[in-house]
XYZ file of C-alpha atoms in Angstrom:
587
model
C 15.541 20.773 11.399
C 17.771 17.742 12.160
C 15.443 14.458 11.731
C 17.263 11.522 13.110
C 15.343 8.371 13.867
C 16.765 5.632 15.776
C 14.813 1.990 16.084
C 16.084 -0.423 18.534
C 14.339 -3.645 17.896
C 14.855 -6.095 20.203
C 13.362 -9.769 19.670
C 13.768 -12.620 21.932
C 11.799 -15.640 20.878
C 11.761 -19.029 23.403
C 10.703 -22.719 21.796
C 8.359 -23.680 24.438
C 4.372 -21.863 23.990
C 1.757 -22.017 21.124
C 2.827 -20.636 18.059
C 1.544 -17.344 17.411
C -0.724 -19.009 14.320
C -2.972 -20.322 16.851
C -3.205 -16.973 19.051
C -4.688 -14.869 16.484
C -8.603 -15.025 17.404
C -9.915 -13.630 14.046
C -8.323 -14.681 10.806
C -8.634 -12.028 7.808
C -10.228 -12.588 4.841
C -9.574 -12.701 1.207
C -9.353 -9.591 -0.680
C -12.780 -8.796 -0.265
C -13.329 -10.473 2.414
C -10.763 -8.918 4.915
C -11.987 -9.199 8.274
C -10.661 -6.940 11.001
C -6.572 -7.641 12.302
C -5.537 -6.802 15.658
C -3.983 -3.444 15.562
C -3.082 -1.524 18.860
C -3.068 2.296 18.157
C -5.302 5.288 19.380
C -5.002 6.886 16.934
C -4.123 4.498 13.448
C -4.255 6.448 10.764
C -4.619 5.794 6.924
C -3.415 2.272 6.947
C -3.957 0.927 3.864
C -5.994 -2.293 5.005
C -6.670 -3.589 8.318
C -8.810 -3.090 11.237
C -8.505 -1.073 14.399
C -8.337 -3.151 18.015
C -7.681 -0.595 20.706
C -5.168 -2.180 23.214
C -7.716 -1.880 26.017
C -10.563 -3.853 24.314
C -8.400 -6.894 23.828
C -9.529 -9.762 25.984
C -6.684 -10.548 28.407
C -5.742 -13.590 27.191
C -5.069 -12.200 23.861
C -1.373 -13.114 23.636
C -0.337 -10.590 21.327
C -0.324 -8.045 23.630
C 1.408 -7.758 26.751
C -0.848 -6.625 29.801
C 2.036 -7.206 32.212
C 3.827 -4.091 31.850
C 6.872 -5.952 32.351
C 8.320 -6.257 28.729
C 11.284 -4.801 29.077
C 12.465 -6.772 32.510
C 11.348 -9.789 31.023
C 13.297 -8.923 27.748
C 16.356 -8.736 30.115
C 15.565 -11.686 32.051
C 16.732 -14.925 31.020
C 13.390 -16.176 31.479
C 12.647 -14.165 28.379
C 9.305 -15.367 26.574
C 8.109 -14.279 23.533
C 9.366 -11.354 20.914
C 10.004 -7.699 22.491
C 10.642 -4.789 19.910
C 11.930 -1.471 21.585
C 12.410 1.655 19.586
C 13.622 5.189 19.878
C 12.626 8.100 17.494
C 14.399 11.303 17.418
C 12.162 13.389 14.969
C 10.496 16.794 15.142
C 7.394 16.098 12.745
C 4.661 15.107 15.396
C 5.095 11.168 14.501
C 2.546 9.495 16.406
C 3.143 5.757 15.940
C 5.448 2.944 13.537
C 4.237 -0.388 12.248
C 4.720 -3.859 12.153
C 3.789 -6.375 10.328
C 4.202 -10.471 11.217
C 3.741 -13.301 8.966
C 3.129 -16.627 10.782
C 2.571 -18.500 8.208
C 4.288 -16.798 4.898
C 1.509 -16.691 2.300
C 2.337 -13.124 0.670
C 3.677 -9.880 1.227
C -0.053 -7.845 2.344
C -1.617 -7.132 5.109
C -4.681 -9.073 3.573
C -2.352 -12.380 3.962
C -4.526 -14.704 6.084
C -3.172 -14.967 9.719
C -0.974 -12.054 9.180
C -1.231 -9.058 11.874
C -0.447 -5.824 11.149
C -0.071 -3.586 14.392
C 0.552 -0.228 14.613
C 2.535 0.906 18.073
C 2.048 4.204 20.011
C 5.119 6.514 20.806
C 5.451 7.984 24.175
C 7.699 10.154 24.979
C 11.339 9.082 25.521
C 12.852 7.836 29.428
C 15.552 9.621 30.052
C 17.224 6.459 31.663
C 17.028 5.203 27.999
C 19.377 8.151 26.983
C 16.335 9.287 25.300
C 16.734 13.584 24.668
C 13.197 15.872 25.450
C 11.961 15.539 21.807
C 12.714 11.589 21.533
C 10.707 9.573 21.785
C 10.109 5.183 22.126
C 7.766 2.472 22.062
C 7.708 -1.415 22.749
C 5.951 -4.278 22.044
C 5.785 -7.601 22.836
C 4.672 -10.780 21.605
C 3.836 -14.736 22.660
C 6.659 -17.388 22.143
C 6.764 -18.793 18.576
C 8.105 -22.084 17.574
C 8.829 -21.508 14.129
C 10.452 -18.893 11.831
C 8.547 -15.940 11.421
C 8.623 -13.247 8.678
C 8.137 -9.498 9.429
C 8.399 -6.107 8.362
C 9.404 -2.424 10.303
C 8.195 0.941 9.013
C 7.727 4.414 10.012
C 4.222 5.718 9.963
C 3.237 5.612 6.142
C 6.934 5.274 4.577
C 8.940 2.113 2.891
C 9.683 -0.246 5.378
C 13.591 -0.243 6.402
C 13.071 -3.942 7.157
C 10.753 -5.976 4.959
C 10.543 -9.356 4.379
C 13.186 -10.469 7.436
C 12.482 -13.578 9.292
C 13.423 -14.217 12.526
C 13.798 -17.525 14.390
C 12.400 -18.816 17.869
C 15.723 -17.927 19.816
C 16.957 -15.036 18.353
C 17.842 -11.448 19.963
C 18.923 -8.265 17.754
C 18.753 -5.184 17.748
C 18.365 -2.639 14.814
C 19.141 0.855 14.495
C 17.821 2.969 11.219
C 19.374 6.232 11.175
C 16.742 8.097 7.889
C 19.077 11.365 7.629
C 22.160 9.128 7.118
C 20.130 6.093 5.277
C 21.597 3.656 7.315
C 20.867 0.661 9.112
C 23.172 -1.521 11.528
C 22.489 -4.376 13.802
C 23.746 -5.387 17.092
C 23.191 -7.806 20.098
C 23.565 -11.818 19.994
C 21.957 -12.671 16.539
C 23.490 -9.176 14.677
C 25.009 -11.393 11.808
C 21.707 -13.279 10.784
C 20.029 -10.301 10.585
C 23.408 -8.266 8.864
C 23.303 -10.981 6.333
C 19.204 -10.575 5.653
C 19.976 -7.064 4.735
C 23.406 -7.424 3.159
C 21.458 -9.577 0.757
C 18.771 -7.273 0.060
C 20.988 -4.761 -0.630
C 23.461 -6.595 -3.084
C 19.607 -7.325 -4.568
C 19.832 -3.818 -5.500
C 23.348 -3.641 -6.538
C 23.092 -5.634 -8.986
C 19.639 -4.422 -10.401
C 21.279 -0.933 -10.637
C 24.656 -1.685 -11.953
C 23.362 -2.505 -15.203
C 22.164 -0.701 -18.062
C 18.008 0.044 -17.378
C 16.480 -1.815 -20.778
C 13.401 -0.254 -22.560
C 11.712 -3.532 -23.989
C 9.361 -2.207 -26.923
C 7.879 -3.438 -30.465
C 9.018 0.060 -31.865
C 12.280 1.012 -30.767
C 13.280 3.688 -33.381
C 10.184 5.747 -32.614
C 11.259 6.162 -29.350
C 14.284 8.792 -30.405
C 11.968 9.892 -33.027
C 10.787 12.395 -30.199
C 12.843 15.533 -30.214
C 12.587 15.735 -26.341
C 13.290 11.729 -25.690
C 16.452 12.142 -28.395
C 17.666 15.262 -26.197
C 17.551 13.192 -23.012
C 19.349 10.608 -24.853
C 22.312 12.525 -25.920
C 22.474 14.225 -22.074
C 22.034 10.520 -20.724
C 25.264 9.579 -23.147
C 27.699 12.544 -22.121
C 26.995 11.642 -18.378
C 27.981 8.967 -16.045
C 25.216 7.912 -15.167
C 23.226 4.538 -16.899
C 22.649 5.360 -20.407
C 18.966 3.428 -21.202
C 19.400 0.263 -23.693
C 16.128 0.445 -26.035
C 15.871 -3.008 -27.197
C 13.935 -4.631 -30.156
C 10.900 -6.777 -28.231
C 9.872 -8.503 -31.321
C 13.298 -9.873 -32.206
C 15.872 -9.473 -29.143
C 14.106 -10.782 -26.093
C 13.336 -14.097 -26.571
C 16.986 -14.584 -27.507
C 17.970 -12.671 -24.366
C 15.425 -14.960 -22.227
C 17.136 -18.164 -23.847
C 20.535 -16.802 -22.222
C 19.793 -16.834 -18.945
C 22.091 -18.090 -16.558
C 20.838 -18.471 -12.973
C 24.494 -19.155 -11.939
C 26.775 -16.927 -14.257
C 30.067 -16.188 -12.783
C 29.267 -12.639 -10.978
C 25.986 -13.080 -10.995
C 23.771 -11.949 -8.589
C 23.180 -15.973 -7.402
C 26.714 -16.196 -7.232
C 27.848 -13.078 -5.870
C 24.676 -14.248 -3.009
C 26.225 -17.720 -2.642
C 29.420 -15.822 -1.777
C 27.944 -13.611 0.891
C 26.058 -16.289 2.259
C 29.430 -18.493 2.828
C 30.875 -15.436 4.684
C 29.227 -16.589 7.300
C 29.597 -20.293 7.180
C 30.704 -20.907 10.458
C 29.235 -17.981 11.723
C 25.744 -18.456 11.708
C 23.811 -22.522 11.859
C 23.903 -24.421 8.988
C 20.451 -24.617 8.973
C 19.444 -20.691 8.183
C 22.581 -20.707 5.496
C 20.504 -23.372 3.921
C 17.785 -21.151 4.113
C 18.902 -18.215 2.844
C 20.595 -20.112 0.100
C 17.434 -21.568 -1.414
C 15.465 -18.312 -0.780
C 18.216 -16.237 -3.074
C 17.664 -19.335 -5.488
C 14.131 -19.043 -5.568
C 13.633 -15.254 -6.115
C 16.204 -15.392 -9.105
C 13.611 -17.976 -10.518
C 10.623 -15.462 -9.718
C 12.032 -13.156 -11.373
C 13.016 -15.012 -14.506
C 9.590 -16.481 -14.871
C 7.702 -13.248 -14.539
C 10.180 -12.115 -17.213
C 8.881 -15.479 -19.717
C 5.098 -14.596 -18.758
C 5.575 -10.927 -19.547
C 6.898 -11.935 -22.623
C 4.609 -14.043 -23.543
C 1.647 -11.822 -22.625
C 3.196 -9.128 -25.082
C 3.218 -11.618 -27.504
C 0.230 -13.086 -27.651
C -1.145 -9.144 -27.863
C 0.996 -7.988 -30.530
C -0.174 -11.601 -32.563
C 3.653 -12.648 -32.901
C 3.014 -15.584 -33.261
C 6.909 -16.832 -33.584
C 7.859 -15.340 -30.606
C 4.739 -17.294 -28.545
C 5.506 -20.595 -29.765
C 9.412 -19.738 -28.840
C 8.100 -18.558 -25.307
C 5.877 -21.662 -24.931
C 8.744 -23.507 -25.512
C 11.152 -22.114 -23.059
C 8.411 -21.533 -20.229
C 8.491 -25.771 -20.273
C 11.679 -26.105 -20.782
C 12.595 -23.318 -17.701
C 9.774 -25.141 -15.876
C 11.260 -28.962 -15.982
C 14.471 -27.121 -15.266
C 13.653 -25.605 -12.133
C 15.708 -28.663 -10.063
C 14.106 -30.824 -8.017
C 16.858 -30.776 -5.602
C 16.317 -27.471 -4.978
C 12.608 -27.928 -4.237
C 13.540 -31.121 -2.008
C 15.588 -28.881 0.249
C 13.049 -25.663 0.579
C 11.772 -24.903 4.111
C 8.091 -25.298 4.843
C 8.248 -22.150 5.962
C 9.746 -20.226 3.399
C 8.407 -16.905 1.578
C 10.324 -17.426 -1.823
C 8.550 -20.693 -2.816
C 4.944 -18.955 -2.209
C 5.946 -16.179 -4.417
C 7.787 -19.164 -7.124
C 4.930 -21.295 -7.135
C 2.974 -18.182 -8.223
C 5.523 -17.089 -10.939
C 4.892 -21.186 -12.070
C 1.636 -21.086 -12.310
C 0.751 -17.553 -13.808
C 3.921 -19.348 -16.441
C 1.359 -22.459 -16.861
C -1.881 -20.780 -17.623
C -0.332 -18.552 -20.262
C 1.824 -21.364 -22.165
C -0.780 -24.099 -21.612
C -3.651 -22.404 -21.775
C -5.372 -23.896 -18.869
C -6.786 -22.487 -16.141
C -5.861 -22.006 -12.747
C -8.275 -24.653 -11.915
C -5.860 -26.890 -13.983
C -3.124 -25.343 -13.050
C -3.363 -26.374 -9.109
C -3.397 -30.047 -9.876
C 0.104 -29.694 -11.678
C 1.426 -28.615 -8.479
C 2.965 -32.184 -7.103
C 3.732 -31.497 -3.552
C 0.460 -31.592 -1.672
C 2.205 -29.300 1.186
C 2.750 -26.843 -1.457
C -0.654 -27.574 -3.398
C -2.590 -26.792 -0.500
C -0.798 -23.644 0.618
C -0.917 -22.397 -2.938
C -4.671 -22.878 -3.361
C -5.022 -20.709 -0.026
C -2.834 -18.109 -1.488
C -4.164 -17.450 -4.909
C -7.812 -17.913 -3.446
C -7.221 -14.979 -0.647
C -5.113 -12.969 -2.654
C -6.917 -13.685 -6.198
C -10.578 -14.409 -5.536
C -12.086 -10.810 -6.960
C -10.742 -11.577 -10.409
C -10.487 -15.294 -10.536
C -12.717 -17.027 -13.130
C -14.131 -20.008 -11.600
C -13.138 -18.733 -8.412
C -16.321 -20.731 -6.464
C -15.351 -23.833 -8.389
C -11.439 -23.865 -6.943
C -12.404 -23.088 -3.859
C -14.675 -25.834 -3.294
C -12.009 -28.376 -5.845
C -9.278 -26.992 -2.728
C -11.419 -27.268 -0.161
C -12.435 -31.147 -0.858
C -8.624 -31.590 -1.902
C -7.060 -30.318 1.030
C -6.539 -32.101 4.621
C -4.003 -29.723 6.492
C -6.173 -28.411 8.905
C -5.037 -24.821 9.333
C -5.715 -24.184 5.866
C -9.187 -26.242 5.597
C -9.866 -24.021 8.320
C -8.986 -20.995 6.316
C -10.647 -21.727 2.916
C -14.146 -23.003 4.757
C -13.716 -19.265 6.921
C -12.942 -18.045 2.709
C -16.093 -19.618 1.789
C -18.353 -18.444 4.629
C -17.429 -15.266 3.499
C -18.264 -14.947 0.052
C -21.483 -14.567 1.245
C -23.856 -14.641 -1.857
C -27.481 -14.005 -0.856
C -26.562 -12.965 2.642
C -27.497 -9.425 3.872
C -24.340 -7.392 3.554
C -22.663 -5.907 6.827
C -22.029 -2.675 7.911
C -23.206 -0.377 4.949
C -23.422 2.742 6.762
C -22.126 5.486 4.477
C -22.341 10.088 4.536
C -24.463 11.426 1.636
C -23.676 15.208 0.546
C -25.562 16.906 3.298
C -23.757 14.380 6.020
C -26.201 12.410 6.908
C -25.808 8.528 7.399
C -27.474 6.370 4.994
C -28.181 2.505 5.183
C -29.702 0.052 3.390
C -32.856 1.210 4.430
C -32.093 5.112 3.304
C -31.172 4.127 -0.273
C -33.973 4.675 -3.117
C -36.212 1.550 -4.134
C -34.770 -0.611 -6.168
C -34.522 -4.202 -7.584
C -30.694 -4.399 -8.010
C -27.724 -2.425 -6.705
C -25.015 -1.630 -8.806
C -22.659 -0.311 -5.507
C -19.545 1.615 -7.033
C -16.426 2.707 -5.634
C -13.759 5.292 -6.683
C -11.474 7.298 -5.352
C -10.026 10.847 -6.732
C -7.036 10.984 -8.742
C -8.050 7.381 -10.124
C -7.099 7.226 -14.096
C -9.377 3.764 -13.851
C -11.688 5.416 -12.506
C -12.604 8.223 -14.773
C -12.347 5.727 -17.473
C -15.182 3.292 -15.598
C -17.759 6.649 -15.426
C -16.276 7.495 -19.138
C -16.964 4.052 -21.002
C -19.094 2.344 -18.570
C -21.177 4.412 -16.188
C -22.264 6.739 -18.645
C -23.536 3.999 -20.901
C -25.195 2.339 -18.390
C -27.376 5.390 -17.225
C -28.133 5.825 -21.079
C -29.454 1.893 -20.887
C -31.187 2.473 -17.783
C -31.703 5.767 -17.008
C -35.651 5.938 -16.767
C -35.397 1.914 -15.100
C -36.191 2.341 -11.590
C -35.815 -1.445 -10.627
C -31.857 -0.569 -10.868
C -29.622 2.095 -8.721
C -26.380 3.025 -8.965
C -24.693 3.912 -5.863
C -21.258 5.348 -5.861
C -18.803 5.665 -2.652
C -16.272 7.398 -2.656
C -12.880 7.084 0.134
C -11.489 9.906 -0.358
C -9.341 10.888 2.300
C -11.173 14.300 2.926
C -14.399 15.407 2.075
C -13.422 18.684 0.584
C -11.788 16.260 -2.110
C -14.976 13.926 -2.590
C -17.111 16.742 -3.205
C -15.105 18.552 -5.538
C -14.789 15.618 -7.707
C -18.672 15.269 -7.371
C -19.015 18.968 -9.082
C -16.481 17.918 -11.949
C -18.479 14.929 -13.124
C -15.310 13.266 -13.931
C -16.719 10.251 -11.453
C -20.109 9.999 -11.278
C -23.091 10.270 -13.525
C -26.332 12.294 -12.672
C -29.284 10.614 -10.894
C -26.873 8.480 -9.057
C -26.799 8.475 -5.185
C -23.518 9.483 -4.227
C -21.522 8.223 -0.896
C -18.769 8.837 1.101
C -16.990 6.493 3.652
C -16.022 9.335 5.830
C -12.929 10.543 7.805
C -12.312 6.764 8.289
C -12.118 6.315 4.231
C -10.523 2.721 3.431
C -10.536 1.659 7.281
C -14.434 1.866 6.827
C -15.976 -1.582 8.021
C -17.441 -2.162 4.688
C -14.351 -1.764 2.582
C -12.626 -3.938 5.154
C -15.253 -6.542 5.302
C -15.530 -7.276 1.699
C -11.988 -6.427 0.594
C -12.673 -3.319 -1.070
C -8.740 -2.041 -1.463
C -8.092 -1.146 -4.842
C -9.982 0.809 -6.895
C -12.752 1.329 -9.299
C -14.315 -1.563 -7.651
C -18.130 -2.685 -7.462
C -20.535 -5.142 -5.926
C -24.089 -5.803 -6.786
C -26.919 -6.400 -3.942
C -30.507 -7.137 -4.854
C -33.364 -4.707 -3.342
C -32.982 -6.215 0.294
C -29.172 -5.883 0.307
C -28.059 -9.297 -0.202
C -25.225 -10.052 -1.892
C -25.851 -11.279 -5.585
C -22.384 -10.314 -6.381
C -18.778 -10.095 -5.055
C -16.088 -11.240 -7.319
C -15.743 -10.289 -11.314
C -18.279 -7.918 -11.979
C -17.766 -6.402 -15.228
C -15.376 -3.455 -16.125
C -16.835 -2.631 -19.619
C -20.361 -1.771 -20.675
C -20.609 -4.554 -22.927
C -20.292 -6.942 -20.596
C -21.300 -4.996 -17.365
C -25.243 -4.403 -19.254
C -26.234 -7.880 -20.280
C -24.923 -8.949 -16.850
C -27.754 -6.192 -15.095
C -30.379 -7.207 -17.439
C -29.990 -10.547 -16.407
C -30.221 -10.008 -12.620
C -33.248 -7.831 -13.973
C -34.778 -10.439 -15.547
C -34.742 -13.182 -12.415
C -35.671 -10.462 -9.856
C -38.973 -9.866 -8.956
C -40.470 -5.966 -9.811
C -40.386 -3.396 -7.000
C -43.571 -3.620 -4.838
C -44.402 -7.111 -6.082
C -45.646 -9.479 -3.420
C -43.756 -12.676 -3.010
């Protein structure tokens, strides 16, 4: 059946009103730390992070969303506060809902990004007076004045987003229509042409990725036509018109090939950008061109110095050593290089210098060998400094060595408020030797087990998988197993696995094929609510295998950086064995 979907998003945003940083009442956490984000849905779905805020339990002063009923008259008005979006969907699939996602404050592209909100809006059926047909159907939402730029995303319920990574300015009015069957999307109303260009951008983005060659970078290029079946795609690649794949020599070609780049060859992609952007010169204020300018700049940076640090990691593996010292060499020479003009004239709020800052200093750890720790400091801006640290600490803070010790270096370091206030909310939430919240999980027969259900034990080594996980097999394979053979008969220590699985059919089939789980283990399930479960959400459980440890009370002993492997996962339990006191000991 014919699937047409049609968005109309209309934003109006005035100067005068609190920012929307300083409406959201509860600021998310780091990666395992997320704390709950106002969403407004009945019925939400399998977001992938995020809590659920039902419109109606919002206090009314909540100014991201709009008890008046009136946003649509006060969109019209000239009175018009705050940012409306209006859509219509034509579509025959039972779509319940689409999703937004705002970025006050630009820290990165998740929806575990502190301050960010991601909301998912209810559909209702289409208003005829709209020009809405039976089946279509619309939804709207408002939001409080902002007096900054703001960066958001559009999607349909769990699909790519049609808009992502758009900002929009305190002022501005568009609207947007994405048309799936076609794959189209065209603007209109006042500010059509900022918005035109935003996407025009994005697109030549892709123009230019596609319109070259694809490049296999590997250490053994001949053996990869040494397969019969990669030789025969080859030769059918060659005799069509399509890209024919370049397989290039990583030991000897790409450092030369990294040593050519050009940021501003002629036909570039910075230079075919600079062109599009002075389309509009005239057209559009100064100021944005500017802006749009240095964020094309910037991104052709990220991507060059995620190319060096790729590199370099491949080198250091493969113990070539030429090639690292050539690297290490050109990462400091490409990092000098990086102009300080351009950094002079980046916005404060701009998205590209979050994500360049953590190309630079990913670049710094691997050709300095330093630490992130270290790494921070070398960061001279203290605008930038202090926004980084909160960025690599909420985004980072799972895997981080040291991760306590820059957190407390950023937190005596930094002096904007906002983000004190967001690294001390960081570091009430790591939590160690607080009781952990909302561990309420199904066993196999259904039932609901707490702390207080799980079998006596000293330490808790608290698991979780999901089906389908490669990882994951590999952690029961290489690690679980062996630690069941070190432990097995050691009461003091549990293992308790949780799985969030999106059905429970799934869980419990996996369960049967012992590809997850070893026997004696206790065995969980978040439920229907799988990775929207409070506990996931609270501690940042969102990628998986992933695993805590609580002594016998629940308390956290730890959070961040537990071992993968069994030789360093072991010693680690032996130790916490060690300082704990028996079961049934009195204190």
């Amino acid at each position: 059946m014919k699937k047409l979907i049609q968005l109309c998003f209309l934003a109006s945003l005035c100067l005068y009103g609190s920012t929307l940083t300083a409406q959201v009442a509860d600021s998310p956490g780091a990666d395992f730390l997320h704390r709950s984000q106002p969403h407004v849905s009945t019925d939400y779905g399998d977001i992938h992070r995020g809590g659920e805020t039902r419109s109606d339990t919002l206090p009314e002063d909540f100014d991201l969303v709009d008890h008046s009923g009136q946003g649509q008259e006060s969109f019209r008005s000239s009175a018009s506060v705050g940012a409306v979006i209006w859509g219509m969907v034509s579509d025959y699939s039972g779509m319940k809902e689409v999703e937004l996602r705002v970025f006050p404050d630009f820290f990165f592209d998740s929806p575990k990004a502190p301050l960010s909100n991601s909301l998912s809006i209810p559909l209702k059926n289409g208003n005829l007076m709209e020009g809405a047909y039976p089946k279509d159907k619309t939804f709207q939402y408002q939001l409080s004045a902002i007096e900054k730029p703001v960066w958001f995303r559009l999607s349909l319920k769990n699909a790519l987003p049609f808009l992502n990574r758009f900002v929009i300015e305190p002022g501005d009015s568009v609207q947007v229509y994405a048309d799936t069957q076609r794959m189209s999307v065209v603007f209109g109303g006042p500010d059509a042409d900022k918005f035109r260009l935003q996407y025009d951008l994005q697109q030549l983005h892709n123009e230019v990725n596609k319109g070259d060659d694809p490049i296999l970078w590997t250490g053994k290029p001949d053996a990869v036509l040494a397969d019969s079946s990669r030789r025969s795609q080859y030769q059918e690649a060659l005799a069509s018109a399509g890209p024919v794949l370049q397989i290039r020599d990583q030991k000897t070609e790409q450092l030369p090939y990294l040593q050519d780049f050009d940021p501003f060859a002629k036909n570039g992609l910075l230079d075919r950008s600079f062109d599009l952007i002075e389309r509009y010169r005239g057209i559009l204020d100064d100021d944005f061109l500017e802006l749009m300018r240095t964020e094309a700049e910037l991104r052709v940076w990220v991507t060059h110095l995620s190319g060096i640090y790729s590199a370099m990691t491949y080198a250091e593996r493969a113990g070539l050593s030429e090639m690292e010292t050539g690297l290490k060499e050109l990462a400091a020479f490409r990092l000098a290089g990086i102009s300080e003009s351009l950094i002079d004239q980046v916005s404060p709020n701009s998205s590209a210098m979050m994500d360049l800052l953590d190309a630079q200093t990913k670049l710094l750890t691997a050709s300095k060998g330093i630490g992130y720790k270290e790494a921070i400091l070398e960061i001279p801006e203290r605008y930038w400094r202090e926004k980084y640290a909160v960025r690599l600490l909420y985004d980072k803070y799972q895997g981080l060595e040291e991760a306590e010790a820059i957190l407390d270096d950023a937190l005596a370091d930094t002096r904007d408020t906002q983000y004190a206030q967001l690294l001390s909310t960081l570091k009430s939430l790591t939590g160690i030797g607080e009781p952990v919240k909302g561990f309420r999980f199904e066993d196999e027969s259904g039932g609901l087990i707490g702390i207080d259900g799980l079998p006596d034990a000293d330490i808790y080594l608290v698991e979780f998988w999901i089906t389908g996980c490669k990882v994951c097999v590999a952690f029961n394979e290489l690690t679980l197993s062996k630690v069941r053979e070190r432990f097995g008969d050691e009461d003091r220590l549990k293992v308790i696995t949780v799985s969030a699985d999106f059905e429970e059919e799934i869980w419990k089939k996996s369960l049967e094929s012992g590809k997850y789980t070893q026997a004696g283990f206790t065995n969980l399930y978040t439920g229907s609510i799988n990775r929207k479960h409070p506990f996931l959400l609270e501690y940042g459980i969102s990628s998986f295998p992933n695993r805590i440890l609580m002594d016998g009370e629940g308390k956290i002993l730890q959070i961040a950086q537990v071992p993968f492997t069994a030789e360093q996962l072991i010693p680690l339990l032996e130790n916490y064995l060690t300082d704990s006191a028996p079961v049934g000991s009195q204190p």
